[in-house]
Coordinates of C-alpha atoms in Angstrom, one line a residue:
M30 CA 0.0 0.0 0.0
N31 CA 1.1 3.6 -0.8
K32 CA 2.9 4.9 2.4
T33 CA 1.2 8.3 2.0
L34 CA -2.3 6.7 1.8
L35 CA -1.5 4.4 4.7
A36 CA -0.3 7.4 6.8
G37 CA -3.5 9.3 5.9
L38 CA -5.7 6.4 6.9
M39 CA -3.9 6.1 10.2
A40 CA -4.2 9.8 10.9
L41 CA -8.0 9.6 10.2
A42 CA -8.3 6.6 12.5
L43 CA -6.4 8.4 15.3
A44 CA -8.5 11.5 14.8
G45 CA -11.6 9.4 15.0
C46 CA -10.4 7.8 18.3
A47 CA -9.5 11.2 19.7
S48 CA -12.9 12.7 18.9
K49 CA -14.9 9.7 20.3
P50 CA -16.6 10.9 23.6
P51 CA -15.4 9.1 26.7
E52 CA -17.7 6.5 28.2
Q53 CA -20.2 8.2 30.6
P54 CA -20.6 7.0 34.2
F55 CA -23.7 5.0 34.9
T56 CA -26.0 6.3 37.7
L57 CA -28.8 4.1 39.2
T58 CA -31.5 5.2 41.6
L59 CA -33.3 2.8 43.9
A60 CA -36.4 3.4 45.9
H61 CA -36.8 0.9 48.7
I62 CA -39.0 -0.3 51.5
N63 CA -38.8 -3.2 54.0
D64 CA -40.6 -4.8 56.9
T65 CA -44.0 -3.3 55.9
H66 CA -45.8 -6.1 57.9
S67 CA -49.2 -5.7 56.4
H68 CA -49.5 -2.0 57.5
F69 CA -51.8 -1.2 54.6
D70 CA -53.4 1.7 56.6
P71 CA -51.3 4.6 58.0
T72 CA -50.0 4.4 61.6
D73 CA -50.5 7.1 64.2
A74 CA -47.2 8.8 65.1
R75 CA -45.8 11.6 67.3
V76 CA -43.4 14.0 65.7
T77 CA -41.7 17.2 66.8
L78 CA -41.7 20.1 64.4
G79 CA -39.8 23.1 65.7
K80 CA -40.6 23.1 69.4
Q81 CA -44.0 21.7 69.0
T82 CA -44.9 18.0 69.5
V83 CA -47.9 17.0 67.4
F84 CA -49.7 13.8 66.3
T85 CA -50.3 12.8 62.7
R86 CA -50.3 9.6 60.6
L87 CA -47.5 8.1 58.6
G88 CA -47.2 5.9 55.7
G89 CA -49.5 3.1 54.7
Y90 CA -49.6 1.4 51.2
P91 CA -51.6 4.1 49.4
R92 CA -49.1 6.7 50.5
L93 CA -46.2 4.4 49.5
L94 CA -47.7 4.1 46.1
S95 CA -48.1 7.8 45.7
Q96 CA -44.5 8.3 46.6
A97 CA -43.3 5.6 44.2
K98 CA -45.3 7.2 41.4
A99 CA -43.7 10.6 42.1
L100 CA -40.2 9.1 42.0
R101 CA -41.0 7.2 38.8
Q102 CA -42.3 10.4 37.2
Q103 CA -39.2 12.3 38.3
A104 CA -36.9 9.5 36.9
E105 CA -38.7 9.5 33.6
L106 CA -38.3 13.3 33.2
N107 CA -34.6 13.0 33.9
E108 CA -34.2 9.8 31.8
Q109 CA -32.8 8.3 35.0
P110 CA -32.6 4.5 35.6
L111 CA -34.8 3.5 38.6
L112 CA -35.6 0.3 40.5
F113 CA -38.1 -0.1 43.3
V114 CA -37.4 -3.0 45.7
H115 CA -38.8 -4.5 49.0
G116 CA -36.4 -5.9 51.6
G117 CA -38.8 -8.6 52.9
D118 CA -41.3 -9.2 55.8
A119 CA -44.4 -7.9 54.0
W120 CA -46.4 -10.5 55.9
Q121 CA -47.9 -10.4 59.4
G122 CA -48.3 -7.5 61.7
T123 CA -51.9 -6.4 61.5
G124 CA -55.4 -8.0 61.4
Y125 CA -55.4 -7.7 57.6
F126 CA -52.9 -10.5 57.4
K127 CA -54.7 -12.7 59.9
L128 CA -57.9 -12.4 57.8
N129 CA -56.4 -12.7 54.3
R130 CA -53.3 -14.9 54.9
G131 CA -51.0 -13.4 52.3
A132 CA -53.6 -12.8 49.5
M133 CA -54.0 -9.1 50.3
N134 CA -50.3 -8.7 50.4
A135 CA -50.0 -10.2 46.9
D136 CA -52.8 -7.9 45.7
A137 CA -51.5 -4.6 47.2
L138 CA -47.8 -5.3 46.5
S139 CA -48.6 -6.0 42.8
Q140 CA -50.1 -2.6 42.5
M141 CA -46.8 -1.1 43.7
Q142 CA -45.0 -2.2 40.5
L143 CA -42.0 -3.5 42.4
D144 CA -39.0 -4.8 40.6
A145 CA -37.9 -7.3 43.2
M146 CA -38.6 -8.5 46.8
A147 CA -36.5 -10.5 49.2
L148 CA -38.1 -13.2 51.4
G149 CA -38.2 -12.4 55.1
E150 CA -38.8 -14.9 58.0
H151 CA -42.4 -13.8 58.3
E152 CA -43.1 -14.9 54.7
F153 CA -42.7 -18.4 56.2
A154 CA -45.3 -17.8 58.9
L155 CA -48.0 -20.0 57.4
D156 CA -46.9 -22.9 55.2
N157 CA -45.2 -23.3 51.9
G158 CA -48.4 -23.8 50.1
R159 CA -49.5 -20.3 51.1
L160 CA -46.1 -18.9 50.3
S161 CA -46.2 -20.5 46.9
A162 CA -49.6 -18.9 46.2
F163 CA -48.1 -15.5 47.1
V164 CA -45.0 -16.0 44.9
Q165 CA -47.1 -17.0 42.0
G166 CA -49.7 -14.2 42.7
V167 CA -47.3 -11.2 42.5
N168 CA -46.2 -9.5 39.3
F169 CA -42.5 -9.1 40.3
P170 CA -39.7 -11.6 41.0
V171 CA -39.2 -12.9 44.5
L172 CA -35.5 -13.4 45.2
A173 CA -33.4 -15.7 47.4
A174 CA -30.0 -16.8 46.1
N175 CA -29.2 -18.9 49.1
L176 CA -32.5 -20.8 49.1
D177 CA -32.6 -24.4 47.8
A178 CA -36.3 -25.2 47.0
S179 CA -35.5 -28.3 44.8
Q180 CA -36.9 -30.8 47.3
D181 CA -39.9 -28.8 48.4
P182 CA -43.1 -29.8 46.7
D183 CA -44.8 -26.4 47.0
L184 CA -41.9 -24.1 46.0
Q185 CA -39.8 -26.1 43.6
G186 CA -39.8 -25.0 40.0
L187 CA -41.6 -21.7 40.5
D188 CA -40.7 -19.4 37.7
N189 CA -41.1 -16.3 39.8
L190 CA -38.8 -17.5 42.7
K191 CA -35.3 -16.7 41.5
P192 CA -31.7 -16.3 42.9
Y193 CA -31.4 -13.1 40.9
V194 CA -32.9 -11.1 38.1
L195 CA -31.2 -8.9 35.4
Y196 CA -32.4 -5.5 34.2
A197 CA -31.1 -3.7 31.1
F198 CA -31.5 0.0 31.0
D199 CA -31.8 2.6 28.2
G200 CA -32.1 5.8 30.1
N201 CA -35.3 5.4 32.2
E202 CA -36.6 2.5 30.1
K203 CA -35.8 -0.9 31.6
E204 CA -36.3 -4.5 30.4
Q205 CA -35.9 -7.7 32.3
V206 CA -33.4 -9.9 30.3
E207 CA -32.2 -13.5 30.7
T208 CA -28.5 -12.8 29.8
V209 CA -26.1 -9.9 29.4
D210 CA -26.0 -10.8 25.6
D211 CA -29.7 -10.1 25.4
A212 CA -29.1 -6.5 26.6
G213 CA -26.8 -5.6 23.8
K214 CA -24.9 -2.4 24.7
R215 CA -27.3 -1.4 27.4
P216 CA -26.0 -1.3 31.0
V217 CA -27.2 -4.3 33.0
V218 CA -28.0 -4.4 36.7
A219 CA -28.3 -7.7 38.6
V220 CA -30.6 -7.8 41.6
M221 CA -29.9 -10.8 43.8
G222 CA -31.8 -11.8 47.0
L223 CA -30.6 -13.3 50.3
V224 CA -32.6 -14.8 53.1
L225 CA -31.5 -15.7 56.7
E226 CA -29.3 -18.8 56.7
D227 CA -30.8 -19.8 60.1
M228 CA -34.4 -19.5 58.9
A229 CA -35.2 -23.0 60.2
N230 CA -34.5 -21.7 63.7
L231 CA -36.8 -18.7 63.2
S232 CA -39.8 -20.3 61.4
P233 CA -41.3 -23.7 62.1
H234 CA -42.9 -23.7 58.6
V235 CA -40.0 -24.1 56.1
G236 CA -41.1 -27.5 54.7
K237 CA -38.2 -29.2 52.8
L238 CA -36.4 -26.0 52.0
R239 CA -32.7 -25.7 52.6
F240 CA -31.0 -22.4 53.5
E241 CA -27.3 -22.0 52.5
R242 CA -24.6 -19.8 54.1
E243 CA -25.3 -16.1 53.3
V244 CA -21.6 -15.1 52.7
D245 CA -20.7 -18.2 50.6
S246 CA -23.9 -18.1 48.5
A247 CA -23.5 -14.3 47.9
Q248 CA -19.9 -14.7 46.8
N249 CA -20.7 -17.6 44.5
T250 CA -23.6 -15.7 42.9
V251 CA -21.5 -12.6 42.4
R252 CA -18.8 -14.7 40.8
A253 CA -21.3 -16.2 38.4
L254 CA -22.7 -12.8 37.5
R255 CA -19.3 -11.3 36.9
E256 CA -18.4 -14.2 34.6
Q257 CA -21.5 -13.4 32.6
G258 CA -20.2 -9.8 32.2
V259 CA -22.5 -8.1 34.8
K260 CA -20.8 -4.9 36.1
H261 CA -23.5 -3.7 38.6
I262 CA -24.8 -5.9 41.4
V263 CA -27.5 -5.0 44.0
A264 CA -28.3 -7.4 46.8
V265 CA -31.8 -7.2 48.3
T266 CA -31.5 -8.9 51.7
H267 CA -33.5 -9.7 54.8
L268 CA -30.6 -10.3 57.2
G269 CA -30.5 -7.2 59.5
L270 CA -28.1 -4.3 59.5
E271 CA -25.3 -6.0 61.4
R272 CA -25.3 -9.0 58.9
D273 CA -25.5 -6.6 55.9
R274 CA -22.4 -4.9 57.1
H275 CA -20.7 -8.2 57.7
L276 CA -21.7 -9.3 54.2
A277 CA -20.3 -6.1 52.7
Q278 CA -16.9 -6.7 54.4
K279 CA -16.7 -10.4 53.6
V280 CA -17.9 -10.5 49.9
N281 CA -16.2 -8.9 46.9
G282 CA -18.3 -7.4 44.2
I283 CA -21.7 -6.4 45.7
D284 CA -22.2 -2.7 44.9
L285 CA -25.3 -2.0 47.0
I286 CA -27.1 -3.8 49.8
V287 CA -30.7 -2.9 50.3
G288 CA -31.7 -4.5 53.6
G289 CA -34.4 -5.4 56.1
H290 CA -35.2 -7.4 59.2
S291 CA -33.6 -5.1 61.9
H292 CA -36.2 -2.3 61.2
S293 CA -33.3 0.2 60.9
L294 CA -34.5 3.7 60.0
L295 CA -31.1 5.0 58.8
G296 CA -30.3 8.6 59.1
D297 CA -30.6 11.4 61.7
F298 CA -34.2 12.1 62.7
G299 CA -33.4 14.1 65.7
N300 CA -35.1 17.1 64.0
L301 CA -38.4 15.3 64.3
G302 CA -37.9 14.0 67.9
W303 CA -37.1 10.5 66.7
G304 CA -33.4 10.4 67.6
S305 CA -30.5 9.6 65.4
G306 CA -30.1 6.3 63.6
E307 CA -27.0 4.8 62.0
P308 CA -25.8 6.7 58.9
Y309 CA -27.7 6.2 55.6
A310 CA -25.7 4.9 52.6
R311 CA -22.5 4.1 54.6
R312 CA -19.9 2.4 52.5
F313 CA -17.7 -0.6 53.6
N314 CA -14.5 -1.9 52.1
N315 CA -14.6 -5.3 50.5
P316 CA -12.0 -7.9 51.5
D317 CA -10.0 -7.4 48.3
G318 CA -9.2 -3.8 49.5
I319 CA -10.5 -2.4 46.2
G320 CA -14.2 -2.5 46.0
T321 CA -16.8 -0.9 48.3
T322 CA -20.4 -1.8 49.2
C323 CA -23.0 0.7 50.1
V324 CA -25.7 -0.3 52.7
V325 CA -29.2 1.1 53.2
Q326 CA -32.4 0.2 55.0
A327 CA -35.8 2.1 55.4
G328 CA -37.3 1.4 58.9
R329 CA -40.6 -0.5 59.3
F330 CA -44.4 -0.5 59.0
A331 CA -44.6 1.3 55.6
Q332 CA -43.8 4.6 57.3
A333 CA -40.9 5.6 55.2
M334 CA -39.3 5.1 51.8
G335 CA -35.6 5.2 51.1
Q336 CA -34.1 6.7 47.9
V337 CA -30.4 6.0 47.1
S338 CA -28.4 7.1 44.1
V339 CA -25.4 5.1 43.1
T340 CA -22.9 6.2 40.5
F341 CA -20.5 3.7 38.9
T342 CA -17.1 4.2 37.2
P343 CA -16.9 2.8 33.6
N344 CA -15.3 -0.4 35.0
G345 CA -18.2 -0.9 37.4
R346 CA -16.8 0.4 40.7
V347 CA -19.0 2.5 43.0
S348 CA -17.8 6.1 42.9
R349 CA -20.7 7.7 44.8
C350 CA -23.5 6.5 46.9
E351 CA -25.9 8.9 48.7
G352 CA -29.5 9.5 49.6
G353 CA -31.8 9.2 52.5
N354 CA -35.0 8.0 54.1
T355 CA -38.2 10.0 54.0
L356 CA -41.1 9.7 56.4
L357 CA -44.4 9.9 54.5
S358 CA -46.8 12.1 56.5
D359 CA -50.4 13.1 56.4
N360 CA -51.2 16.8 56.2
V361 CA -53.5 17.0 59.3
F362 CA -52.2 17.4 62.8
Y363 CA -53.5 17.0 66.3
R364 CA -52.4 17.9 69.8
D365 CA -53.4 14.4 71.2
I366 CA -53.0 10.9 69.9
R367 CA -56.7 10.4 70.2
R368 CA -57.1 12.7 67.2
G369 CA -60.8 13.6 67.0
D370 CA -62.2 17.1 66.2
K371 CA -61.7 18.5 69.6
Y372 CA -57.9 17.7 69.4
R373 CA -57.4 19.0 65.9
L374 CA -55.2 22.0 65.6
S375 CA -56.5 25.3 64.2
E376 CA -56.1 26.0 60.5
A377 CA -53.4 28.6 61.2
Q378 CA -51.5 26.0 63.3
Q379 CA -51.9 23.5 60.5
Q380 CA -50.5 25.9 58.0
R381 CA -47.4 26.6 60.1
L382 CA -46.8 22.8 60.6
R383 CA -47.1 22.2 56.9
A384 CA -44.6 24.9 56.2
A385 CA -42.3 23.4 58.8
I386 CA -42.4 20.0 57.1
E387 CA -41.6 21.6 53.8
A388 CA -38.4 22.9 55.3
E389 CA -37.3 19.4 56.6
P390 CA -35.3 17.1 54.4
N391 CA -36.5 13.8 55.9
I392 CA -40.3 14.1 56.1
S393 CA -42.7 14.9 53.4
M394 CA -46.5 15.3 53.2
V395 CA -47.8 12.7 50.7
A396 CA -51.4 12.2 49.7
E397 CA -52.7 8.7 49.6
D398 CA -53.2 7.1 46.2
S399 CA -57.0 7.4 45.9
A400 CA -57.5 4.3 43.8
L401 CA -55.6 2.0 46.2
R402 CA -57.3 3.6 49.2
A403 CA -60.7 3.0 47.7
H404 CA -59.8 -0.6 46.9
I405 CA -58.6 -1.4 50.4
D406 CA -61.7 0.3 52.0
K407 CA -64.1 -1.6 49.7
Q408 CA -62.4 -5.0 49.4
Y409 CA -60.8 -5.5 52.8
R410 CA -61.6 -3.0 55.5
P411 CA -65.2 -4.0 56.3
A412 CA -64.1 -7.5 57.3
L413 CA -61.3 -6.1 59.4
V414 CA -63.7 -3.8 61.3
N415 CA -66.1 -6.7 61.8
A416 CA -63.4 -9.1 63.0
Y417 CA -62.2 -6.9 65.9
G418 CA -65.0 -8.3 68.1
D419 CA -66.0 -7.4 71.6
E420 CA -64.7 -4.6 73.8
V421 CA -62.1 -5.7 76.3
G422 CA -61.2 -2.5 78.1
H423 CA -59.8 1.0 77.6
V424 CA -56.3 2.4 77.2
P425 CA -56.3 5.9 78.7
L426 CA -52.7 6.8 77.7
A427 CA -50.5 5.4 75.0
L428 CA -48.6 2.3 75.9
T429 CA -45.4 2.0 74.0
H430 CA -43.5 -1.1 73.0
V431 CA -39.8 -0.9 72.4
E432 CA -37.9 -4.2 72.1
L433 CA -34.7 -3.0 73.9
P434 CA -34.8 -0.6 76.9
V435 CA -33.3 2.8 76.0
E436 CA -32.1 5.1 78.8
G437 CA -33.9 3.0 81.4
R438 CA -37.2 3.0 79.5
G439 CA -38.3 -0.3 78.2
S440 CA -41.5 -1.8 76.8
Q441 CA -44.7 -0.9 78.7
I442 CA -46.5 -3.8 77.0
A443 CA -44.3 -6.8 77.2
P444 CA -44.4 -6.9 81.0
L445 CA -48.2 -6.7 80.8
V446 CA -48.2 -9.7 78.4
A447 CA -46.0 -11.6 80.8
A448 CA -48.2 -10.7 83.7
S449 CA -51.3 -11.9 81.8
Q450 CA -49.6 -15.3 81.1
L451 CA -48.7 -15.7 84.7
Y452 CA -52.2 -14.8 85.8
W453 CA -53.8 -17.1 83.3
V454 CA -51.8 -20.2 84.0
N455 CA -52.3 -19.7 87.7
S456 CA -56.1 -19.3 87.4
P457 CA -58.2 -22.0 88.9
Q458 CA -59.6 -23.3 85.6
V459 CA -56.1 -23.8 84.2
Q460 CA -54.5 -25.1 87.3
A461 CA -57.3 -27.7 87.4
V462 CA -55.9 -29.3 84.2
T463 CA -52.2 -28.7 84.8
G464 CA -51.9 -29.4 88.5
R465 CA -49.1 -26.8 88.6
R466 CA -48.5 -23.3 89.6
A467 CA -46.1 -21.1 87.6
D468 CA -43.4 -19.2 89.6
F469 CA -42.9 -16.5 86.9
A470 CA -43.3 -15.8 83.2
L471 CA -41.0 -14.6 80.4
V472 CA -41.8 -12.9 77.1
A473 CA -39.5 -12.2 74.2
A474 CA -39.7 -8.6 73.0
G475 CA -40.3 -9.7 69.4
A476 CA -43.4 -11.7 70.4
V477 CA -45.1 -8.3 70.9
R478 CA -45.8 -6.6 67.6
N479 CA -46.9 -3.1 68.3
S480 CA -47.8 -0.3 70.8
L481 CA -51.3 0.5 72.0
E482 CA -52.9 3.9 71.3
P483 CA -55.5 5.5 73.6
G484 CA -59.0 4.5 73.2
V485 CA -61.2 1.3 73.2
L486 CA -59.3 -2.0 73.3
K487 CA -61.0 -4.8 71.4
E488 CA -60.3 -8.5 71.1
G489 CA -59.0 -7.9 67.6
N490 CA -56.5 -5.3 68.8
V491 CA -54.9 -8.1 70.9
G492 CA -55.3 -11.2 68.8
L493 CA -54.9 -9.7 65.3
E494 CA -52.3 -7.0 66.0
L495 CA -50.5 -7.2 69.3
L496 CA -50.1 -11.0 69.6
P497 CA -50.9 -12.2 66.1
F498 CA -48.9 -15.5 66.0
G499 CA -51.5 -17.8 67.6
N500 CA -49.0 -19.4 70.1
P501 CA -50.0 -21.7 72.9
I502 CA -48.6 -20.9 76.4
S503 CA -46.2 -23.5 77.7
L504 CA -45.2 -24.4 81.3
V505 CA -41.7 -25.8 81.6
S506 CA -39.4 -26.3 84.6
L507 CA -35.9 -25.0 84.7
T508 CA -33.2 -24.8 87.4
G509 CA -32.2 -21.4 88.7
R510 CA -28.9 -21.9 86.9
Q511 CA -30.7 -22.5 83.6
V512 CA -32.9 -19.4 84.2
A513 CA -29.8 -17.3 84.6
G514 CA -28.2 -18.9 81.5
L515 CA -31.4 -18.2 79.5
L516 CA -31.4 -14.5 80.6
L517 CA -27.7 -14.1 79.8
E518 CA -27.8 -15.6 76.3
T519 CA -30.9 -13.6 75.2
I520 CA -29.8 -10.3 76.7
N521 CA -26.3 -10.5 75.2
A522 CA -27.7 -11.6 71.9
A523 CA -30.1 -8.6 71.8
L524 CA -27.4 -6.0 72.9
S525 CA -24.8 -6.5 70.2
S526 CA -24.7 -3.7 67.6
D527 CA -27.7 -3.7 65.4
A528 CA -28.7 -7.2 66.6
H529 CA -32.1 -8.8 66.4
T530 CA -33.4 -7.1 69.5
G531 CA -36.6 -9.2 69.6
R532 CA -34.8 -11.8 71.6
F533 CA -34.7 -9.5 74.7
P534 CA -36.5 -11.0 77.7
Y535 CA -39.2 -9.2 79.8
G536 CA -40.9 -10.9 82.7
A537 CA -43.5 -11.0 85.4
G538 CA -43.0 -12.4 88.9
L539 CA -39.3 -12.1 88.0
R540 CA -36.9 -9.2 88.1
Y541 CA -33.2 -8.9 87.2
S542 CA -30.4 -6.4 86.9
F543 CA -27.9 -6.6 84.1
N544 CA -24.6 -4.7 83.8
E545 CA -22.9 -4.3 80.5
T546 CA -19.1 -4.6 80.8
S547 CA -18.2 -4.4 77.1
R548 CA -20.2 -3.6 74.0
G549 CA -22.9 -6.3 73.8
R550 CA -21.6 -8.3 76.8
G551 CA -22.2 -8.2 80.6
Y552 CA -23.3 -10.0 83.7
L553 CA -26.4 -10.5 85.9
N554 CA -25.9 -9.1 89.4
R555 CA -29.4 -9.9 90.6
I556 CA -32.2 -12.4 89.7
E557 CA -35.2 -12.6 92.0
Y558 CA -38.7 -14.0 91.8
L559 CA -41.8 -13.1 93.8
D560 CA -42.8 -15.7 96.3
N561 CA -45.9 -15.1 98.4
G562 CA -45.5 -11.4 98.0
Q563 CA -41.8 -11.4 98.9
W564 CA -38.8 -11.1 96.5
Q565 CA -36.5 -14.1 96.9
R566 CA -33.2 -14.8 95.3
I567 CA -33.2 -17.4 92.5
E568 CA -31.3 -20.4 93.8
P569 CA -29.0 -22.2 91.2
D570 CA -30.1 -25.7 92.0
A571 CA -33.7 -25.1 92.8
R572 CA -36.4 -25.8 90.1
Y573 CA -38.9 -23.3 88.9
Q574 CA -42.0 -23.4 86.8
L575 CA -41.7 -20.9 83.9
A576 CA -44.6 -19.8 81.7
L577 CA -43.9 -18.5 78.2
D578 CA -45.2 -18.9 74.6
G579 CA -44.6 -22.3 73.0
Y580 CA -42.5 -20.9 70.2
H581 CA -39.8 -19.6 72.5
A582 CA -40.3 -22.5 74.9
S583 CA -38.9 -24.7 72.1
G584 CA -35.7 -22.6 72.0
N585 CA -36.5 -20.7 68.7
E586 CA -35.0 -17.3 68.0
G587 CA -31.9 -17.9 70.1
W588 CA -33.6 -19.0 73.3
N589 CA -31.2 -22.0 73.1
T590 CA -31.1 -22.9 76.8
L591 CA -34.7 -24.1 76.5
F592 CA -34.0 -26.3 73.6
D593 CA -30.9 -27.7 75.3
S594 CA -32.8 -28.5 78.4
Q595 CA -35.5 -30.5 76.6
Q596 CA -33.7 -32.7 74.2
V597 CA -33.8 -35.9 76.2
F598 CA -36.8 -35.4 78.5
T599 CA -39.0 -32.6 79.6
D600 CA -42.0 -32.1 81.9
R601 CA -43.3 -29.3 79.6
L602 CA -47.0 -28.8 79.1
D603 CA -48.4 -26.9 76.2
L604 CA -51.8 -25.3 76.8
A605 CA -54.6 -24.8 74.2
F606 CA -58.4 -24.7 74.1
V607 CA -60.2 -27.8 73.0
N608 CA -63.9 -27.1 72.4
G609 CA -63.6 -23.9 74.3
K610 CA -62.0 -25.4 77.5
P611 CA -58.3 -25.4 78.6
A612 CA -56.5 -28.6 77.7
V613 CA -53.0 -29.9 78.4
F614 CA -50.7 -31.4 75.8
P615 CA -47.6 -33.0 77.5
V616 CA -44.3 -32.7 75.6
A617 CA -41.9 -35.6 75.6
R618 CA -38.8 -34.0 74.1
L619 CA -37.4 -31.7 71.4
S620 CA -35.2 -32.4 68.4
K621 CA -33.9 -30.8 65.3
N622 CA -34.5 -32.2 61.8
V623 CA -31.9 -32.3 59.0
R624 CA -32.7 -28.7 58.1
G625 CA -32.1 -27.4 61.6
A626 CA -35.8 -26.8 62.4
I627 CA -36.9 -27.5 66.0
E628 CA -39.5 -30.3 66.3
V629 CA -41.8 -30.9 69.3
H630 CA -42.5 -34.5 70.2
Y631 CA -45.6 -35.0 72.4
F632 CA -46.8 -37.8 74.6
N633 CA -50.0 -39.5 73.6
R634 CA -51.7 -36.8 71.4
P635 CA -49.9 -34.1 69.5
L636 CA -51.1 -30.5 69.5
D637 CA -52.6 -29.8 66.1
C638 CA -53.7 -26.2 65.9
K639 CA -55.5 -26.9 62.6
K640 CA -57.7 -29.5 64.0
A641 CA -61.4 -28.7 64.4
G642 CA -62.2 -27.5 67.9
V643 CA -58.6 -26.8 68.8
T644 CA -57.6 -23.1 69.4
C645 CA -53.9 -22.5 70.1
N646 CA -53.7 -18.7 70.7
T647 CA -53.7 -18.9 74.5
D648 CA -51.1 -16.1 74.5
A649 CA -53.7 -13.7 73.1
R650 CA -56.6 -15.1 75.1
A651 CA -54.6 -14.8 78.4
L652 CA -54.1 -11.0 77.8
I653 CA -57.8 -10.6 76.8
D654 CA -58.9 -12.3 80.0
Y655 CA -56.4 -10.4 82.1
V656 CA -57.5 -7.0 80.9
R657 CA -61.2 -7.9 81.1
T658 CA -61.1 -9.3 84.6
R659 CA -58.2 -7.5 86.3
R660 CA -57.2 -4.3 84.4
P661 CA -60.2 -3.0 82.4
V662 CA -58.5 0.4 82.4
L663 CA -55.2 -0.7 81.0
T664 CA -52.1 1.2 82.2
A665 CA -48.4 0.4 82.5
L666 CA -47.2 -1.7 85.4
P667 CA -45.4 0.3 88.1
E668 CA -42.1 -1.3 87.1
S669 CA -40.9 -3.5 84.3
G670 CA -38.7 -5.8 86.4
V671 CA -35.7 -5.0 84.1
A672 CA -32.7 -3.0 85.2
L673 CA -30.4 -2.7 82.2
N674 CA -27.2 -0.7 82.9
R675 CA -25.5 0.0 79.6
L676 CA -22.0 1.4 78.9

């Protein structure tokens, strides 16, 4: 070839390369929610605006939908890629779930136009047949990379239950694709799901599912995605904030973790009187020392929505990750939680508060989506109102439930639940069938699902909302040494940074003092029980009768001492109603199956809560009877019995 011509062609080629625009960074926005727990309606809330404390309502599904639509519209105008995901635990929490058993969740969530959802432990609250119907009933993928459903007859082979899903973007337009090759030159984002590896210990209804190690499964999934050519990986998890951070520091290649389970409202909400949470969108170094992973979570009960923006370098590294959670507020305010016209603030005061909200970065007034509101009110709410049943008593002042005591203030409700169980098992009609008297009762904080607002208390407020799990009460004997061990293991497990605080124990007829000596660790310097009106020291070798719900009596959720003490033989009695009368079901022993789930073995007849005439929710019935007969005006007990001295 002529050298002059060759030189000219090379010059043109070089000029073309020089004029080619550099590859632009890819920015992805994610809207996210988690732990919505069937809170389709808004929840009453207290907020501080300026120096004024007021009451309003937050969240609910129609408000979430309005916020999601607004974010989609904004992303469309800006031609910005957007995903909307749910971090799991959509199930349980309100009477809606008890009545509709997952069907309402599938209906309402499908209207949200989610792009993915992780499975939480409460999605396993019923049985895998119900879960299968939910997975097949929603219009978005349900994700769990560390779930092996191949041996489970209900969940195996479901097209909509996936380890991950791929989305290809062209500006704001997205398409779910099977492979990177299907995307062409469009950027691809993989969204993978992770569930709790110890699910079998948290839920008794996992069927033949197997749950793999979170870290190992995540790294293997990331490796497979990278080999396909995926540059951008989001993990939607239901592990809790502490495990999410552990995951970020043990796995290479996850760019963003959108979590749930620990109900962490990340960000500083001190401006609203809610205190300061952990930072939102904090980044953690991967073990290779090169990559970073950003971690976010958005509280609980459909009160808030998170929005995080992640910018990637051309080679797929995270260069920027920022955003925040926004509480979604009504625009009407009251001076009392009882709301009502006489407590409503004047219009001038309303206007000042609305202006104050406009000036705050982490709360926004959002109108409910009218179509979804009307659908809930017509299709589901009438049955809910009807199901709440008879009046039990009255709550004159709000009773708050917090799982872990903060600055000496713990739950006002968990001690009442414990007191009701102690009262019920020691009532003449129950003692007639057990032949025993309980010395004290314990309640795990996570067994109580919500606070109580002032007003009428109905049966449904207890059985459908406060104690919705339908657990029998159990009587089991422990030595004083085992009681101390149980308290130590559950307190320590609840105190570690961002742990699952639902393990924390409250009691009745029992009081203790715990001193923390290092972060998340400490010792008991006093354990006493009430004996004939006098507080007595728990003796290490003496045996005591403990009342508690059957779920924790089996050692679930980290109450391991109870499982360990019942593997060979136990004198435990489970209490249920048979044809409306208290009945005893003696337990022989406990064991674990090959999947790690705890199994209860009964003498003679097993306790079958699905059998006609059998009612298992003695935990809720005990509180209903206690309020009706002993405390019709329900107020907090004088003391909780818990003295928690933290560093």
